[in-house]
mmCIF file of C-alpha atoms in Angstrom:
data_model
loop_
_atom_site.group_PDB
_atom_site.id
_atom_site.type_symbol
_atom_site.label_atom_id
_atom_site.label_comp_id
_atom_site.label_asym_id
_atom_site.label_seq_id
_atom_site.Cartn_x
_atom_site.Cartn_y
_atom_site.Cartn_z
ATOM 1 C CA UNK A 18 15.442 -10.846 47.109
ATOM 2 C CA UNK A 19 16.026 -7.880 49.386
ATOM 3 C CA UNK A 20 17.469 -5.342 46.957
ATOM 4 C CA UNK A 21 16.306 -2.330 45.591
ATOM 5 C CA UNK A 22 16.900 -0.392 42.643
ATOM 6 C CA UNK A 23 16.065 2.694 43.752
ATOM 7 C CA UNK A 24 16.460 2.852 47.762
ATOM 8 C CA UNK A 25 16.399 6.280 49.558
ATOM 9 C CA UNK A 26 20.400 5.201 50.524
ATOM 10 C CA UNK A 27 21.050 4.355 46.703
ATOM 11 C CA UNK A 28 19.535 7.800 45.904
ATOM 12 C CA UNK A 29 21.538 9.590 48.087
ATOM 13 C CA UNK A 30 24.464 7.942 47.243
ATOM 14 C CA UNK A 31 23.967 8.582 43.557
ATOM 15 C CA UNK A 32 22.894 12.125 44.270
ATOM 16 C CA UNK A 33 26.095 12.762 45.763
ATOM 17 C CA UNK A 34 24.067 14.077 49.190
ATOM 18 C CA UNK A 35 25.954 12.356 52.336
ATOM 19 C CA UNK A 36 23.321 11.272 54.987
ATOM 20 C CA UNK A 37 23.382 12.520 58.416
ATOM 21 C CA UNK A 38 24.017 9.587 61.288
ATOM 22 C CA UNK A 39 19.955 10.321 62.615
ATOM 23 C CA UNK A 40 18.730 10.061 58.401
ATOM 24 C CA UNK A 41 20.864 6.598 57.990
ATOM 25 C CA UNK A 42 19.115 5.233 61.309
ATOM 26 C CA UNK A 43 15.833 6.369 59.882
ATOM 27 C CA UNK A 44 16.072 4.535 56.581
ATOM 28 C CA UNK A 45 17.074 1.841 58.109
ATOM 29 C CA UNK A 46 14.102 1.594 59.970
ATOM 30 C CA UNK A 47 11.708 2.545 56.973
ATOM 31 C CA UNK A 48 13.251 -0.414 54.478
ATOM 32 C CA UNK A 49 13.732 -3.013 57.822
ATOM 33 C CA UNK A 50 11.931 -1.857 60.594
ATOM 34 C CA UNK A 51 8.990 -4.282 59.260
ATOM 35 C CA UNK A 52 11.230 -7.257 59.547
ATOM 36 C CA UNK A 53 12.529 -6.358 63.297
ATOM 37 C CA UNK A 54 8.978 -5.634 64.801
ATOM 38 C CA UNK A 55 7.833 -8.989 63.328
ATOM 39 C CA UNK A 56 10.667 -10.771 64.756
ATOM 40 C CA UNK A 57 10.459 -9.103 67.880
ATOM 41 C CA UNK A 58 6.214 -9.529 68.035
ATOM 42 C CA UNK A 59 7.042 -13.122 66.995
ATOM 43 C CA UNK A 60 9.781 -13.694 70.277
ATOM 44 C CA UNK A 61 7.452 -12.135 72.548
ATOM 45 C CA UNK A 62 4.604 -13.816 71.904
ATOM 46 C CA UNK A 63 5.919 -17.449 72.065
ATOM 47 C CA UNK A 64 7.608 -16.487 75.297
ATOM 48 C CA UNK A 65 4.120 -15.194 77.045
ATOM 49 C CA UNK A 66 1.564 -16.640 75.267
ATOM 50 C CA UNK A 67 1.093 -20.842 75.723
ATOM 51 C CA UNK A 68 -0.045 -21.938 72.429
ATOM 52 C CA UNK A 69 0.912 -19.265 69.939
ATOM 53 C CA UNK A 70 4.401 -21.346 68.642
ATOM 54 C CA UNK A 71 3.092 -24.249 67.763
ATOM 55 C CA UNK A 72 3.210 -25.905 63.993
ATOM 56 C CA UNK A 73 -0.687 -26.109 64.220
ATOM 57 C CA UNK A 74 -0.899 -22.215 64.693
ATOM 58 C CA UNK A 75 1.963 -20.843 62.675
ATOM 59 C CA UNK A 76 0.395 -23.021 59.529
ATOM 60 C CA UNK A 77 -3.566 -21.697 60.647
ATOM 61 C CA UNK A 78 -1.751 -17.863 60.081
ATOM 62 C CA UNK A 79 -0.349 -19.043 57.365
ATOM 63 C CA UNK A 80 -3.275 -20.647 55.101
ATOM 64 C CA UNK A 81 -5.239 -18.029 56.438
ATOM 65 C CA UNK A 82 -3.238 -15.471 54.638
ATOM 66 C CA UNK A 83 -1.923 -17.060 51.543
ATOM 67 C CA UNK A 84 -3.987 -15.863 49.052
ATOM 68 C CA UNK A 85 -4.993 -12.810 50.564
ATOM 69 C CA UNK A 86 -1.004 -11.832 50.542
ATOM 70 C CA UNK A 87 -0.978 -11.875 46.871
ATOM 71 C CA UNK A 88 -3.476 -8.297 46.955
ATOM 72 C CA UNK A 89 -0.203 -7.197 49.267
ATOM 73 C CA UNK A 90 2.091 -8.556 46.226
ATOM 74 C CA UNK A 91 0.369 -6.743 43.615
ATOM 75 C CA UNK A 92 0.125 -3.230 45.509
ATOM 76 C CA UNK A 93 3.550 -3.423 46.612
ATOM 77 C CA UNK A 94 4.564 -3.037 42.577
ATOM 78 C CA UNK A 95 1.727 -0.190 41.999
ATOM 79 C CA UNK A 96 2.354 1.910 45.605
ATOM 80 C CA UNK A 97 6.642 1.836 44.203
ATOM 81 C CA UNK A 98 5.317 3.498 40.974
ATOM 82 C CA UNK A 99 3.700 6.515 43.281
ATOM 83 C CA UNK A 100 0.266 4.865 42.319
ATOM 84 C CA UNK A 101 -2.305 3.537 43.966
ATOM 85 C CA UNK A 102 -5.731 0.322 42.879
ATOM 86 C CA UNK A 103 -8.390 0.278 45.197
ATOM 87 C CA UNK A 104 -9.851 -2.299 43.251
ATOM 88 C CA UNK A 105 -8.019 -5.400 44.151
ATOM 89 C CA UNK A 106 -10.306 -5.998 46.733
ATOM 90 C CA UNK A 107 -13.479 -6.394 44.443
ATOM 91 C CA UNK A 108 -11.017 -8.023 42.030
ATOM 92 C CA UNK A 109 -10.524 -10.735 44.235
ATOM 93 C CA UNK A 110 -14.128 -11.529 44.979
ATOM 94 C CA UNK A 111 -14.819 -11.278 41.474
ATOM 95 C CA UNK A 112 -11.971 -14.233 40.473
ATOM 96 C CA UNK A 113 -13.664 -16.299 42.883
ATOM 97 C CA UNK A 114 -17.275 -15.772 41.452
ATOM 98 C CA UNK A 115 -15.690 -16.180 38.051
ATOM 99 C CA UNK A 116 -13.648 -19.485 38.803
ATOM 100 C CA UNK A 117 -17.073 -20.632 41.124
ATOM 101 C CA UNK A 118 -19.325 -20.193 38.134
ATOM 102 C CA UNK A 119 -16.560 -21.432 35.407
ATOM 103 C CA UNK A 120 -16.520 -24.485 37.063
ATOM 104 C CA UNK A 121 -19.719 -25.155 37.310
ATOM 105 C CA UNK A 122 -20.568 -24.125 33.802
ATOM 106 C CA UNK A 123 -17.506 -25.489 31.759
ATOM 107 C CA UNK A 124 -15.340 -26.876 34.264
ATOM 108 C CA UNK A 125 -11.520 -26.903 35.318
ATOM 109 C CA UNK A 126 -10.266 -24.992 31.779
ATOM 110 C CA UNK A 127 -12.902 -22.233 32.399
ATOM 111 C CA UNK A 128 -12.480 -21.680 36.236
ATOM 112 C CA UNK A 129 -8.498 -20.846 35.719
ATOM 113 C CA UNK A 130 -9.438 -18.902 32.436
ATOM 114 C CA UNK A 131 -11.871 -17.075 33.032
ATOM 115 C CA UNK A 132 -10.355 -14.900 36.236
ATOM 116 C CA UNK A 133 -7.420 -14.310 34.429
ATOM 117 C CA UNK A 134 -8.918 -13.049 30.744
ATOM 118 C CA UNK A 135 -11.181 -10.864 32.585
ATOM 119 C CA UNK A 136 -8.020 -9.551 35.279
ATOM 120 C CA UNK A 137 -6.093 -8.683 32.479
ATOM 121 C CA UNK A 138 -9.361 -7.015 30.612
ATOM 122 C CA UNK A 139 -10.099 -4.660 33.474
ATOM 123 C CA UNK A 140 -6.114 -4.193 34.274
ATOM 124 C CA UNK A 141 -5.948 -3.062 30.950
ATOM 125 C CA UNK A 142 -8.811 -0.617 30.468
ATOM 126 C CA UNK A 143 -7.603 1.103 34.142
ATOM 127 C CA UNK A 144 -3.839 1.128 33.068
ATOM 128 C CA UNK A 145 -5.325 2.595 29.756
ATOM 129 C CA UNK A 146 -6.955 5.499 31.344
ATOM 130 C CA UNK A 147 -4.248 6.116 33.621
ATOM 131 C CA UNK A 148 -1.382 6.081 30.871
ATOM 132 C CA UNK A 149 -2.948 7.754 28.067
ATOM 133 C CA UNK A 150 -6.006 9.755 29.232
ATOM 134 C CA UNK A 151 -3.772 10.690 32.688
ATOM 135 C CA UNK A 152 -6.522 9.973 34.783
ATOM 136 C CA UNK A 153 -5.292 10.306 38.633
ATOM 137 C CA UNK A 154 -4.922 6.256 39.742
ATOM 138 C CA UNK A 155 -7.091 6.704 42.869
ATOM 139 C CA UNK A 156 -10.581 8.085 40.616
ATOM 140 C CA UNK A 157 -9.922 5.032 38.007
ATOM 141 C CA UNK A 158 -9.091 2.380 40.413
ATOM 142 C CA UNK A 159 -12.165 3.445 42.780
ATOM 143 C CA UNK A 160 -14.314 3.291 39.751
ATOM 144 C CA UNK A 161 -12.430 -0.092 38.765
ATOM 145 C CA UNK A 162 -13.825 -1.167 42.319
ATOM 146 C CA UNK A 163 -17.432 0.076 41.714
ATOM 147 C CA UNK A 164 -17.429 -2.192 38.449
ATOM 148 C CA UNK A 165 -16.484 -4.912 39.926
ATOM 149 C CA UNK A 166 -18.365 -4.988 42.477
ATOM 150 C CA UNK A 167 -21.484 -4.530 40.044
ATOM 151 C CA UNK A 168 -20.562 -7.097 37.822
ATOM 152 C CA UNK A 169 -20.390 -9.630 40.747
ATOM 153 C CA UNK A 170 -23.616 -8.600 41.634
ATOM 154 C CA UNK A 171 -24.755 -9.558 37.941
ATOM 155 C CA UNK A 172 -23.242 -12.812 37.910
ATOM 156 C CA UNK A 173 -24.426 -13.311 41.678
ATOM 157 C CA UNK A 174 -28.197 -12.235 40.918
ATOM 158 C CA UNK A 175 -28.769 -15.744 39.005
ATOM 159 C CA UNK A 176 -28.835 -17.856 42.112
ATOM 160 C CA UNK A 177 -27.393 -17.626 45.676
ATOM 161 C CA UNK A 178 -24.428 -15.470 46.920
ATOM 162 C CA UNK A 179 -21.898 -18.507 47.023
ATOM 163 C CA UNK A 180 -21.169 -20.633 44.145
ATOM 164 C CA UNK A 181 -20.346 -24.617 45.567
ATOM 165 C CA UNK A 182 -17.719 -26.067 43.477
ATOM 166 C CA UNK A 183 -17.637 -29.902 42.897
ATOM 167 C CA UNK A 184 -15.156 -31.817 44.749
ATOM 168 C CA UNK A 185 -12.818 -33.962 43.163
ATOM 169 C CA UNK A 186 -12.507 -31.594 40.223
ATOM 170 C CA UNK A 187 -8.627 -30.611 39.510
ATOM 171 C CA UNK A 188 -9.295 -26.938 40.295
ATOM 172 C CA UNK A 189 -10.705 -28.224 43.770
ATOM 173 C CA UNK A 190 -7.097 -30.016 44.138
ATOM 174 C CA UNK A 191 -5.232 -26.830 43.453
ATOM 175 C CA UNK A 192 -5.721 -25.332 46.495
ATOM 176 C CA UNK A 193 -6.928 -28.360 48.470
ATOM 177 C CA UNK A 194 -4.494 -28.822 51.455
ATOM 178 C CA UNK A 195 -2.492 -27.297 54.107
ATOM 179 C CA UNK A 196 0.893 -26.553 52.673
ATOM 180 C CA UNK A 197 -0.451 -26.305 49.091
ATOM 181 C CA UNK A 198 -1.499 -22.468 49.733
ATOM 182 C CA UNK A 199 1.103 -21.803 51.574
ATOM 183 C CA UNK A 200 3.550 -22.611 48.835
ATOM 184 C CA UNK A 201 1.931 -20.975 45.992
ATOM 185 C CA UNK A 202 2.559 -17.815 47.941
ATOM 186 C CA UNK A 203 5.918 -18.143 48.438
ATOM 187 C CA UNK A 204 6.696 -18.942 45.041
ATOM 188 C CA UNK A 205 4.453 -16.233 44.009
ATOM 189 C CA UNK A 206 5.863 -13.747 45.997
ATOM 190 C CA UNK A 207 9.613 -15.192 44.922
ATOM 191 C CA UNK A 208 8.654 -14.629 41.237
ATOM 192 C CA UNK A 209 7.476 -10.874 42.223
ATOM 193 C CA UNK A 210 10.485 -10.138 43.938
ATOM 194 C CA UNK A 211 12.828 -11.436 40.395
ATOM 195 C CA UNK A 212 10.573 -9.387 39.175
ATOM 196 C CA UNK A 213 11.179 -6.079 40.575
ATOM 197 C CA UNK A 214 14.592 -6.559 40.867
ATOM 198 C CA UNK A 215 15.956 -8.487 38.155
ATOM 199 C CA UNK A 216 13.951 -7.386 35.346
ATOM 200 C CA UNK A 217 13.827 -3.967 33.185
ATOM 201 C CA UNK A 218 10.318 -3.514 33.594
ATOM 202 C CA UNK A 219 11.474 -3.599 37.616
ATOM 203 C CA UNK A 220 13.674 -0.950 37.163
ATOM 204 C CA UNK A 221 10.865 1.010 35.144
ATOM 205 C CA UNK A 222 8.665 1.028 37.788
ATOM 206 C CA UNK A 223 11.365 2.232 40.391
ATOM 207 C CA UNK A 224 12.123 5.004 37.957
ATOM 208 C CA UNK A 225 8.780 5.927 37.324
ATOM 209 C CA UNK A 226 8.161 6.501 41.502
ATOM 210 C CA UNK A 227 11.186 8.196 41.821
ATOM 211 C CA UNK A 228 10.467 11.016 38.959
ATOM 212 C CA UNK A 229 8.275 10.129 35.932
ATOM 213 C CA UNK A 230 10.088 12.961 33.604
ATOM 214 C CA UNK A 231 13.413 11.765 34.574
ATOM 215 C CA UNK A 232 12.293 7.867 34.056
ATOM 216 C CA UNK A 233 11.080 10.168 30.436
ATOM 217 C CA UNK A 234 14.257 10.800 29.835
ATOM 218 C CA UNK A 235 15.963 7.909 30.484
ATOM 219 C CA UNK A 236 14.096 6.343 27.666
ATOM 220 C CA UNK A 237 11.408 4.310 29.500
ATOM 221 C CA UNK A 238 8.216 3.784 27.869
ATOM 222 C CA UNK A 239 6.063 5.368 30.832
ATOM 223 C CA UNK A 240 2.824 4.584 29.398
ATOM 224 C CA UNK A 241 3.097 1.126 28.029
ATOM 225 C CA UNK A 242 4.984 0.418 31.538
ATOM 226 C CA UNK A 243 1.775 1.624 33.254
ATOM 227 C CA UNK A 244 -0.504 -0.177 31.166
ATOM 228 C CA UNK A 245 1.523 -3.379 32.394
ATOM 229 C CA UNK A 246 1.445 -2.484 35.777
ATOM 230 C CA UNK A 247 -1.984 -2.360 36.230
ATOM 231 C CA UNK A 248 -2.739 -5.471 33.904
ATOM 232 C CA UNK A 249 -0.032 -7.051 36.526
ATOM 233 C CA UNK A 250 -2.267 -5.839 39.268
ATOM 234 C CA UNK A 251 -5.802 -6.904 38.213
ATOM 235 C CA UNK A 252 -4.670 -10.442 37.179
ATOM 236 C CA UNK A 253 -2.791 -11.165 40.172
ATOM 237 C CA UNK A 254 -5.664 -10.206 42.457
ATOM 238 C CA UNK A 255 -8.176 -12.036 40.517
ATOM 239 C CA UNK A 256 -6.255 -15.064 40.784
ATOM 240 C CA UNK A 257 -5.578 -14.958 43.784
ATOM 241 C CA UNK A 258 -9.718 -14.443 44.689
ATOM 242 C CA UNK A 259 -9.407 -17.806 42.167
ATOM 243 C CA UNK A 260 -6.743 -19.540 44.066
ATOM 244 C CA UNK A 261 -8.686 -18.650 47.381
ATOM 245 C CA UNK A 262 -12.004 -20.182 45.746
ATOM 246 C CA UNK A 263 -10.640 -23.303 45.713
ATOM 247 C CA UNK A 264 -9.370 -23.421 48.942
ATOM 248 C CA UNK A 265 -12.528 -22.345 50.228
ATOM 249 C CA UNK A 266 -14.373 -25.073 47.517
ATOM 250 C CA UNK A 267 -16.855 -21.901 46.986
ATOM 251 C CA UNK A 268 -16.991 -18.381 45.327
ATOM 252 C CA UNK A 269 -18.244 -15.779 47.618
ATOM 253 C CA UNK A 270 -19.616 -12.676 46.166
ATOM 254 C CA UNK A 271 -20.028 -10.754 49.563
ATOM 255 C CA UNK A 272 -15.602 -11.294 50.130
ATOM 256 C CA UNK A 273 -12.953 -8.849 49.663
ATOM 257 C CA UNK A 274 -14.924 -6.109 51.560
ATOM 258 C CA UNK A 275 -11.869 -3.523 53.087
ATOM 259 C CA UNK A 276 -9.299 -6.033 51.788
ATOM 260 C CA UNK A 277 -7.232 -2.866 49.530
ATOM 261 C CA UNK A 278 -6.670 -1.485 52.587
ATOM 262 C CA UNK A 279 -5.172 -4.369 54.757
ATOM 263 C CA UNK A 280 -3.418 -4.537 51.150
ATOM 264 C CA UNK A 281 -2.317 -1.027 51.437
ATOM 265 C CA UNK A 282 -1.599 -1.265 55.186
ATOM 266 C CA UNK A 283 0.647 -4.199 54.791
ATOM 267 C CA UNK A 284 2.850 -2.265 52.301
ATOM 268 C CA UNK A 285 3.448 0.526 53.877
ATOM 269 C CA UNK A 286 4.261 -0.737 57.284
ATOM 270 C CA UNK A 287 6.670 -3.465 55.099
ATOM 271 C CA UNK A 288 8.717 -0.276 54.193
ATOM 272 C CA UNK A 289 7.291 0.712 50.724
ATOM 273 C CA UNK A 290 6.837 4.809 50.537
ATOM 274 C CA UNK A 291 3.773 5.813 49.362
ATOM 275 C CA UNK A 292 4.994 8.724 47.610
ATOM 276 C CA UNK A 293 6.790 5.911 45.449
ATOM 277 C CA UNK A 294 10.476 4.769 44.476
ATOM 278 C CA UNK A 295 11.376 2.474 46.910
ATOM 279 C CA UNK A 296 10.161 -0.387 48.465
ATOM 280 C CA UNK A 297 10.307 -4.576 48.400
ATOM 281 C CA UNK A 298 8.587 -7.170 48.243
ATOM 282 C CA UNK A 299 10.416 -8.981 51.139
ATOM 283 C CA UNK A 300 8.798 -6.261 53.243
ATOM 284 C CA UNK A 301 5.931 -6.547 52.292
ATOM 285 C CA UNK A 302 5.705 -9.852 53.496
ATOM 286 C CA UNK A 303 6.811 -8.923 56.424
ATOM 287 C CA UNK A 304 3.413 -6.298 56.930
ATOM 288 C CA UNK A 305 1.282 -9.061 55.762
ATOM 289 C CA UNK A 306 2.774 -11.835 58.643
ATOM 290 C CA UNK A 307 2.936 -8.927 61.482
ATOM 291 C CA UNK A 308 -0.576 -7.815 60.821
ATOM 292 C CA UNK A 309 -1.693 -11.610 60.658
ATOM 293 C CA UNK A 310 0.221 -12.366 63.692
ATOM 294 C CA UNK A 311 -1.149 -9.501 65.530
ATOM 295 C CA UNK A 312 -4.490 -10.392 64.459
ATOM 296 C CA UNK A 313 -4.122 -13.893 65.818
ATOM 297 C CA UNK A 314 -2.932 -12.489 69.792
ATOM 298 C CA UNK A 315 -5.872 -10.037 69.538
ATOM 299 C CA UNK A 316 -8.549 -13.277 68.698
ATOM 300 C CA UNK A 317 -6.697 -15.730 71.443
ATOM 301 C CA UNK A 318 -6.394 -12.792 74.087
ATOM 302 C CA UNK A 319 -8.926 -10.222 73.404
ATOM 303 C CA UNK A 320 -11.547 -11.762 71.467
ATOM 304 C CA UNK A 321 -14.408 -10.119 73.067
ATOM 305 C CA UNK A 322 -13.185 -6.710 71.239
ATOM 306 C CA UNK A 323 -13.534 -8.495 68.263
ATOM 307 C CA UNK A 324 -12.333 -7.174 64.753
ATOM 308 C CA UNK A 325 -11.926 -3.596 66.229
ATOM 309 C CA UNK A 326 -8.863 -4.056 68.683
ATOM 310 C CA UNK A 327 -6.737 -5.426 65.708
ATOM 311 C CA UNK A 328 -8.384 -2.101 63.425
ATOM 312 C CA UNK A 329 -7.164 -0.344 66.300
ATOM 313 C CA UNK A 330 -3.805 -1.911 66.690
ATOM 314 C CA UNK A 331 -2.833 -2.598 62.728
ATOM 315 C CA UNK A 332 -4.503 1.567 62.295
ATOM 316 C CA UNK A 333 -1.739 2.490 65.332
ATOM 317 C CA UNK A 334 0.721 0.720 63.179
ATOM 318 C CA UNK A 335 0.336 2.585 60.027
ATOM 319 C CA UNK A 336 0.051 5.813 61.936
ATOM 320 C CA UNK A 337 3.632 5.249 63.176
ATOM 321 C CA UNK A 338 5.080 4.226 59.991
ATOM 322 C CA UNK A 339 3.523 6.827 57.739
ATOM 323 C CA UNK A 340 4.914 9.698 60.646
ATOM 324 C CA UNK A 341 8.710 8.041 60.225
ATOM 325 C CA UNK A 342 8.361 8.007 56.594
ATOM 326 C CA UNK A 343 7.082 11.730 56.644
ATOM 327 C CA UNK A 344 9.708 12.592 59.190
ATOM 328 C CA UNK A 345 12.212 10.942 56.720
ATOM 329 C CA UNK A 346 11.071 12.445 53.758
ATOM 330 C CA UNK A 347 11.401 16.236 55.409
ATOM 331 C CA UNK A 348 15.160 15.660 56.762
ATOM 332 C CA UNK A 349 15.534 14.698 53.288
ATOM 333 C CA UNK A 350 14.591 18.069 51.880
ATOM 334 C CA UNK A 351 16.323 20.156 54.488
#
């Protein structure tokens, strides 16, 4: 699960290009240092603060950040490529809206279609423009997040801003439960880690973050690979806006607000380089629980700061990682 194709020690190895003692110790930190602060925030905060290991709390952090992991999940395989979709965030209010109004106009069979015909639709059309009419990611994903936005806003303008869904329904039981969430996650994030690892179209992406005229060369089929990336991308974060309808037994078209960026944050501190051509998905799940867990000291101990101490703290976070892996990147190139 932890490997990588493509790490900045498996390039250098390859390359032939010995690393210094100081650029080892800094790659180690880039690919684990995510893991070790989240064990280390973890230890410190059930020895000082009374409440914070118990089953009730680890499971709250962990419901409460199921579904919204799987926008982490889906970045982590478009940040490796050197890319970047600001629209997951929209996407995933939009699959709940979708599922929400599926249900209640078709039910069960439409609210599980209908989020995923219209994730791989707009996946398709942005990976489209960014393979073949090499449109920069950030313009096409940014307007993928204006559309989606507006086409909730269609749906949304025919009653109120949050579509009930029926209990008892089998969509309801999907992510009715405690555990239930939590699970689909991990097997989620399981299948996107075989994924990136195990499979060719894995490799591809590696290749294309590490230099898209050698990946070129070495026979990958860039565009189509792109196209499938960003069809991977959409669907899974409409989904999971579907999967997190369910929990919620409502589609809210006023969710999602900011949430590419905690997506985005949550890679990078896991490890991932932005620049592309290395990162996992392991890690990434490692950002997502630190910046959870963080969250969840900041609302026990300093809830009267509200949302902006843990802005503050998870924007402190970034800030240090994205220095190390600029740091990195320049002993590199010395």
């Amino acid at each position: 699960m932890s490997q990588q194709m493509t790490s900045p020690a498996d390039a250098a190895e390859v390359s032939g290009v010995k690393e210094t003692r100081s650029e080892r110790t800094f790659s180690l930190l880039q690919r684990q240092g995510g893991v070790a602060v989240l064990a280390l925030v973890v230890v410190l905060a059930s020895i000082f603060s009374s409440g914070f290991a118990s089953s009730g709390n680890f499971s709250t952090i962990l419901v409460g950040t199921s579904y919204i992991s799987l926008l982490a999940l889906a970045q982590t395989f478009v940040i490796i490529t050197g890319g970047i979709d600001l629209s997951v965030g929209s996407m995933f209010a939009l699959g709940g809206v979708l599922a929400a109004w599926g249900m209640n106009h078709g039910g069960s069979g439409m609210a599980l279609l209908l989020p995923i015909v219209v994730g791989i639709i707009i996946g398709a059309i942005q990976g489209s423009l960014i393979a073949y009419a090499r449109l920069a990611p950030f313009i096409v994903t940014l307007a993928g997040l204006l559309f989606a936005r507006g086409l909730l806003q269609a749906i949304s303008s025919e009653g109120s801003k949050t579509y009930l869904i029926p209990g008892g329904s089998f969509f309801a039981f999907i992510g009715d439960g405690t555990w239930r969430p939590i699970l689909t996650a991990v097997v989620l994030f399981a299948l996107g880690s075989v994924l990136l690892t195990r499979t060719r179209f894995g490799q591809a992406l590696f290749a294309l973050g590490g230099s898209e005229n050698a990946a070129l060369l070495m026979g990958i089929r860039v565009k189509r690979a792109k196209v499938l990336l960003y069809v991977l991308s959409g669907t899974v974060a409409s989904v999971a806006g579907m999967l997190n309808a369910s929990r919620l037994q409502s589609g809210v078209s006023n969710i999602g607000v900011g949430y590419e960026l905690t997506a985005i944050a949550a890679v990078v501190i896991g490890g991932t380089i932005l620049t592309g051509g290395s990162g996992s998905v392991y890690g990434t799940a490692a950002g997502v629980l630190l910046l959870a867990v963080i969250q969840n000291l900041i609302g026990v101990h300093l809830s009267k700061y509200g949302s902006s101490a843990s802005d503050l703290v998870n924007g402190a976070f970034l800030a240090l990682v994205v220095v190390l892996q600029s740091f990195l990147a320049r002993r590199r190139q010395i």
